[in-house]
Amino acid sequence: MRKPTIQDVARQAGVGVGTVSRVLNNHTAVKGLTRETVLRAIAELDYTPNPHARRIAGGKSYTISVLLPVLTTEFYARLLDGLETAFQEARYDVAIFPLLDRSRLERYLGSHTLAYQADGLVMATYNLTQMFHERRLRTQQPTVLVDAYADNVDCSFMDNVVGGQLAGEYAATFSGALYAVWVETELDQLFTTRVFEDRRAGFTQAVQDAGRCVQAEYTSSFDTLAARNTAAALLDAAQADPAGLPCTVFASADLLAGALLDEVRVRSLTPGQDVRIIGFDDQPWAASRGLTTLHQPVESMGYEAAQLLLSRLGGFKGPARARRFEPRLIIRDTA
């Protein structure tokens, strides 16, 4: 069976080949009704454009580079889902560049690396504000930050202070001791992120405003075994105190909350009664385990970041824009 051509699409849509080409290249000159007619013809014919020809005709790579810390966490998997959904809708490919260490990030700061051959750049999570001010990052190509904020570049970010406040306000409504478990942040300032600092600031302020205090704070690296050891230390202290239970624990990431939940059950304690647990992230497994947590619209944040970048690629020349997202408290069995 013969593969449909761009001429077939133009014929079925009743437009010229040039109009079909402009739709495929997301040109803003094509009006809504015409665009819909062309897209419908593309779908009906199951037409797939030749990517090589498209790149030559448009003078673009139709690729977006995404720089992010790691690939192995659920958070970044969800973030990539949101980014890729938007870019695929606009017929852009995504090239992912994991920044596993400082040397790799420094290498990517160079202007001739593969990451900069794309039409646009997405940078995830790092607090890159200072780099932009120092012009250590190339800004000639459209760039967007996601899960990070800077006042001179488009960004899509989560308000983690508000998330921490919501956790603190809710934790303060329970009687008994309050505990908190924080994520150990990177000491290398190049890799600093304010995410967990902001959660901590919001939580601490809300607890103080409620006239309460945190009895003890623990820190864990973002590792399952380390999180379990931290959970054991916290529960050892709580059980050694005659008035230690019931208690309420805010774990600043669901990975930490999940480890605590496991340790609570191993000790034959009852989650939600002996130990109330509040997490942060609302990972896909949180509902099945009954975890009370702060839901982050991670996919939406990624999708909106992609839309900001696509608008720049489409010709938007206005000032930097910021899209702010707020977590919301999801109450389940553990608190």
Coordinates of C-alpha atoms in Angstrom, one line a residue:
M1 CA 0.0 0.0 0.0
R2 CA 1.4 3.4 -1.0
K3 CA 2.3 5.7 1.9
P4 CA 0.3 9.0 1.8
T5 CA 2.3 12.1 0.8
I6 CA 2.0 15.7 1.7
Q7 CA 0.3 16.3 -1.6
D8 CA -2.4 13.8 -0.6
V9 CA -2.9 15.7 2.6
A10 CA -3.2 19.0 0.8
R11 CA -5.7 17.5 -1.7
Q12 CA -7.9 16.0 1.1
A13 CA -7.8 19.2 3.1
G14 CA -8.5 21.4 0.1
V15 CA -5.4 23.6 0.7
G16 CA -2.0 24.1 -0.9
V17 CA 1.1 22.0 0.0
G18 CA 2.6 25.2 1.5
T19 CA -0.2 25.4 4.0
V20 CA 0.2 21.8 5.1
S21 CA 3.9 22.4 5.5
R22 CA 3.3 25.5 7.7
V23 CA 0.9 23.4 9.9
L24 CA 3.5 20.7 10.3
N25 CA 6.0 23.4 11.3
N26 CA 3.6 25.0 13.8
H27 CA 3.6 28.3 11.9
T28 CA 1.4 30.9 13.6
A29 CA 0.1 32.3 10.3
V30 CA -2.3 29.4 9.8
K31 CA -5.7 30.1 11.2
G32 CA -7.5 27.8 13.6
L33 CA -10.2 26.3 11.3
T34 CA -7.6 25.7 8.5
R35 CA -5.2 24.2 10.9
E36 CA -7.9 21.8 12.2
T37 CA -8.9 20.8 8.7
V38 CA -5.3 20.0 7.9
L39 CA -4.7 18.1 11.1
R40 CA -7.9 16.1 10.5
A41 CA -6.7 15.1 7.0
I42 CA -3.3 14.1 8.5
A43 CA -5.1 11.9 11.0
E44 CA -7.5 10.3 8.5
L45 CA -4.7 9.5 6.0
D46 CA -2.3 8.4 8.8
Y47 CA 0.3 10.7 7.3
T48 CA 3.8 10.8 8.8
P49 CA 6.1 13.6 7.7
N50 CA 9.6 12.9 6.6
P51 CA 11.6 14.3 9.6
H52 CA 14.8 14.8 7.5
A53 CA 12.9 16.8 4.9
R54 CA 11.1 18.7 7.6
R55 CA 14.4 19.8 9.2
I56 CA 15.9 20.9 5.9
A57 CA 12.8 22.9 4.9
G58 CA 12.4 24.6 8.3
G59 CA 16.1 25.2 9.1
K60 CA 15.5 23.7 12.5
S61 CA 16.5 20.5 14.3
Y62 CA 13.0 20.0 15.8
T63 CA 14.7 18.7 18.9
I64 CA 14.5 20.0 22.5
S65 CA 17.3 19.3 24.9
V66 CA 16.3 18.5 28.5
L67 CA 19.0 18.8 31.2
L68 CA 18.0 17.2 34.5
P69 CA 19.8 15.8 37.5
V70 CA 18.9 12.1 37.3
L71 CA 16.6 9.8 35.4
T72 CA 15.8 7.2 38.1
T73 CA 13.3 9.0 40.4
E74 CA 9.5 8.9 40.0
F75 CA 9.4 12.7 40.2
Y76 CA 11.6 13.1 37.0
A77 CA 9.7 10.4 35.2
R78 CA 6.5 12.3 35.8
L79 CA 8.1 15.6 34.8
L80 CA 9.4 14.1 31.6
D81 CA 5.9 12.7 30.8
G82 CA 4.5 16.3 31.0
L83 CA 7.3 17.7 28.9
E84 CA 7.2 15.0 26.3
T85 CA 3.5 15.1 25.9
A86 CA 3.6 18.8 24.9
F87 CA 6.6 18.5 22.7
Q88 CA 5.2 15.4 20.9
E89 CA 2.0 17.3 20.2
A90 CA 4.1 20.0 18.5
R91 CA 6.1 17.3 16.7
Y92 CA 9.4 18.0 18.5
D93 CA 11.7 15.2 19.6
V94 CA 13.3 15.3 23.1
A95 CA 17.0 14.6 23.8
I96 CA 17.7 14.0 27.5
F97 CA 21.0 14.9 29.2
P98 CA 21.3 13.7 32.8
L99 CA 23.7 15.8 34.9
L100 CA 25.2 13.1 37.1
D101 CA 28.1 15.2 38.5
R102 CA 29.6 18.6 38.5
S103 CA 32.1 17.9 35.7
R104 CA 29.3 16.9 33.3
L105 CA 27.3 20.1 34.2
E106 CA 30.5 22.2 33.6
R107 CA 30.9 20.5 30.2
Y108 CA 27.3 21.3 29.2
L109 CA 28.0 24.9 30.0
G110 CA 30.2 25.0 26.9
S111 CA 28.5 26.4 23.8
H112 CA 29.5 23.6 21.4
T113 CA 28.1 20.5 23.2
L114 CA 25.4 18.4 21.6
A115 CA 22.8 19.8 24.1
Y116 CA 23.0 23.2 22.5
Q117 CA 22.4 22.0 18.9
A118 CA 18.7 21.7 19.7
D119 CA 16.1 24.4 19.0
G120 CA 15.4 25.0 22.7
L121 CA 16.6 24.0 26.1
V122 CA 14.8 22.9 29.3
M123 CA 16.7 22.9 32.6
A124 CA 15.1 21.0 35.5
T125 CA 15.4 21.7 39.2
Y126 CA 18.7 23.4 39.7
N127 CA 18.8 26.9 41.2
L128 CA 20.4 28.4 38.0
T129 CA 19.6 32.0 38.8
Q130 CA 23.2 33.0 39.4
M131 CA 24.4 31.2 36.3
F132 CA 22.0 33.3 34.2
H133 CA 23.0 36.5 35.8
E134 CA 26.7 35.6 35.2
R135 CA 25.8 34.7 31.6
R136 CA 27.5 31.3 32.1
L137 CA 24.5 29.7 30.2
R138 CA 23.8 30.5 26.6
T139 CA 20.6 32.4 26.3
Q140 CA 20.6 32.9 22.6
Q141 CA 18.5 29.8 22.2
P142 CA 15.1 29.8 23.9
T143 CA 15.4 28.4 27.4
V144 CA 13.0 27.5 30.1
L145 CA 13.5 26.4 33.7
V146 CA 11.2 23.8 35.3
D147 CA 10.9 23.1 39.0
A148 CA 13.1 26.2 39.5
Y149 CA 12.6 30.0 39.5
A150 CA 14.6 32.8 38.0
D151 CA 13.3 36.3 37.3
N152 CA 15.0 36.7 33.9
V153 CA 14.0 33.5 32.2
D154 CA 10.7 31.7 31.5
C155 CA 10.0 29.2 34.3
S156 CA 7.4 26.8 35.6
F157 CA 7.8 26.0 39.2
M158 CA 6.2 24.5 42.3
D159 CA 5.6 26.7 45.4
N160 CA 7.2 24.5 47.9
V161 CA 6.9 27.0 50.7
V162 CA 3.1 26.8 50.4
G163 CA 3.4 23.0 50.4
G164 CA 5.4 23.0 53.6
Q165 CA 2.9 25.4 55.2
L166 CA 0.0 23.1 54.4
A167 CA 1.9 20.2 55.9
G168 CA 2.7 22.2 59.0
E169 CA -0.8 23.5 59.5
Y170 CA -2.2 20.0 59.3
A171 CA 0.4 18.4 61.5
A172 CA -0.2 21.0 64.2
T173 CA -3.8 19.9 64.5
F174 CA -2.8 16.5 66.0
S175 CA -1.9 16.0 69.7
G176 CA 1.4 14.5 70.7
A177 CA 5.0 15.1 69.6
L178 CA 5.8 16.5 66.2
Y179 CA 8.8 15.2 64.2
A180 CA 10.2 16.0 60.8
V181 CA 12.5 14.2 58.3
W182 CA 14.4 16.3 55.8
V183 CA 16.2 15.4 52.6
E184 CA 20.0 15.9 52.8
T185 CA 20.7 18.6 50.2
E186 CA 23.8 18.7 48.0
L187 CA 26.7 20.6 49.5
D188 CA 28.1 21.6 46.1
Q189 CA 26.5 25.0 45.5
L190 CA 26.4 24.3 41.8
F191 CA 23.9 21.6 42.5
T192 CA 21.9 23.5 45.1
T193 CA 18.1 23.3 44.9
R194 CA 15.8 25.3 47.1
V195 CA 13.0 22.7 46.9
F196 CA 13.6 21.1 50.3
E197 CA 14.7 24.3 52.0
D198 CA 11.4 25.9 51.0
R199 CA 9.4 23.0 52.3
R200 CA 11.2 23.2 55.6
A201 CA 10.7 27.0 55.8
G202 CA 7.0 26.7 55.2
F203 CA 6.5 23.8 57.6
T204 CA 8.6 25.4 60.4
Q205 CA 6.7 28.7 60.1
A206 CA 3.3 27.1 60.1
V207 CA 4.1 25.0 63.2
Q208 CA 5.4 28.1 65.0
D209 CA 2.3 30.1 64.0
A210 CA 0.2 27.3 65.6
G211 CA 2.0 27.6 68.9
R212 CA 3.7 24.2 68.5
C213 CA 7.3 23.1 68.3
V214 CA 9.1 20.2 66.5
Q215 CA 10.5 17.8 69.1
A216 CA 13.2 16.4 66.9
E217 CA 14.4 16.7 63.3
Y218 CA 16.1 14.0 61.2
T219 CA 18.0 14.1 57.9
S220 CA 18.3 11.4 55.3
S221 CA 19.9 11.1 51.9
F222 CA 17.6 10.3 49.0
D223 CA 18.2 6.6 49.3
T224 CA 15.9 3.8 50.3
L225 CA 18.3 2.2 52.8
A226 CA 19.3 5.5 54.4
A227 CA 15.7 6.5 54.7
R228 CA 14.8 3.2 56.4
N229 CA 17.7 3.7 58.9
T230 CA 16.5 7.2 59.6
A231 CA 13.0 6.0 60.2
A232 CA 14.3 3.4 62.7
A233 CA 16.3 6.0 64.6
L234 CA 13.2 8.3 64.8
L235 CA 10.9 5.5 66.1
D236 CA 13.6 4.3 68.5
A237 CA 13.5 7.8 70.1
A238 CA 9.8 8.0 70.1
Q239 CA 9.2 4.6 71.6
A240 CA 11.9 5.3 74.3
D241 CA 10.0 8.3 75.5
P242 CA 7.1 7.4 77.8
A243 CA 5.0 10.2 76.1
G244 CA 6.5 9.6 72.7
L245 CA 3.4 8.0 71.1
P246 CA 1.2 8.8 69.4
C247 CA 3.3 11.2 67.3
T248 CA 3.1 13.0 64.0
V249 CA 5.9 12.9 61.4
F250 CA 6.3 15.1 58.3
A251 CA 8.5 13.4 55.8
S252 CA 9.5 16.0 53.2
A253 CA 9.4 13.4 50.4
D254 CA 7.3 10.4 49.8
L255 CA 10.4 8.1 49.6
L256 CA 11.1 9.0 53.2
A257 CA 7.4 8.6 54.2
G258 CA 7.3 5.2 52.6
A259 CA 10.4 4.0 54.5
L260 CA 8.8 5.3 57.7
L261 CA 5.5 3.5 56.9
D262 CA 7.4 0.2 56.4
E263 CA 9.3 0.6 59.7
V264 CA 6.1 1.4 61.6
R265 CA 4.4 -1.8 60.4
V266 CA 7.5 -3.9 61.1
R267 CA 7.2 -2.7 64.7
S268 CA 3.5 -3.7 64.8
L269 CA 2.5 -0.1 65.3
T270 CA -0.6 1.3 63.6
P271 CA -0.1 4.0 61.0
G272 CA -2.5 6.9 61.5
Q273 CA -3.0 6.1 65.2
D274 CA 0.4 5.4 66.9
V275 CA 2.4 7.2 64.2
R276 CA 0.7 9.7 61.8
I277 CA 2.7 10.2 58.6
I278 CA 2.5 13.1 56.2
G279 CA 4.5 12.8 53.0
F280 CA 5.2 15.1 50.1
D281 CA 4.9 14.4 46.3
D282 CA 1.9 12.0 46.0
Q283 CA 3.8 9.5 44.0
P284 CA 1.7 6.9 42.1
W285 CA 1.9 4.3 44.9
A286 CA 0.9 6.7 47.6
A287 CA -2.9 6.2 47.3
S288 CA -2.6 2.3 47.4
R289 CA -0.7 2.6 50.7
G290 CA -3.1 5.1 52.2
L291 CA -0.4 7.8 52.5
T292 CA -1.5 11.3 53.5
T293 CA 0.7 13.6 51.4
L294 CA 1.0 16.8 49.4
H295 CA 0.0 16.3 45.8
Q296 CA 2.2 18.0 43.2
P297 CA 0.9 18.5 39.7
V298 CA 4.2 17.5 38.3
E299 CA 3.0 16.5 34.8
S300 CA 1.1 19.9 34.5
M301 CA 4.2 21.8 35.6
G302 CA 6.3 20.0 32.9
Y303 CA 3.6 20.5 30.3
E304 CA 3.3 24.2 31.0
A305 CA 7.1 24.6 30.8
A306 CA 7.1 23.0 27.4
Q307 CA 4.3 25.4 26.3
L308 CA 6.4 28.4 27.4
L309 CA 9.3 27.2 25.3
L310 CA 7.1 26.4 22.3
S311 CA 5.7 29.9 22.4
R312 CA 9.2 31.3 22.2
L313 CA 10.0 29.0 19.3
G314 CA 6.8 30.3 17.7
G315 CA 8.0 33.9 17.8
F316 CA 7.0 35.2 21.2
K317 CA 9.4 38.1 22.2
G318 CA 7.9 39.4 25.4
P319 CA 9.4 39.5 28.9
A320 CA 10.1 36.4 31.0
R321 CA 7.1 34.6 32.3
A322 CA 6.6 32.5 35.5
R323 CA 4.0 29.8 35.9
R324 CA 3.5 29.0 39.6
F325 CA 1.9 25.7 40.8
E326 CA 0.7 25.0 44.4
P327 CA 0.7 21.5 46.0
R328 CA -2.6 20.4 47.8
L329 CA -3.1 18.3 50.8
I330 CA -4.5 14.8 50.1
I331 CA -5.8 13.2 53.4
R332 CA -5.6 9.4 53.6
D333 CA -5.3 6.8 56.3
T334 CA -1.8 7.6 57.6
A335 CA -2.9 11.0 59.1

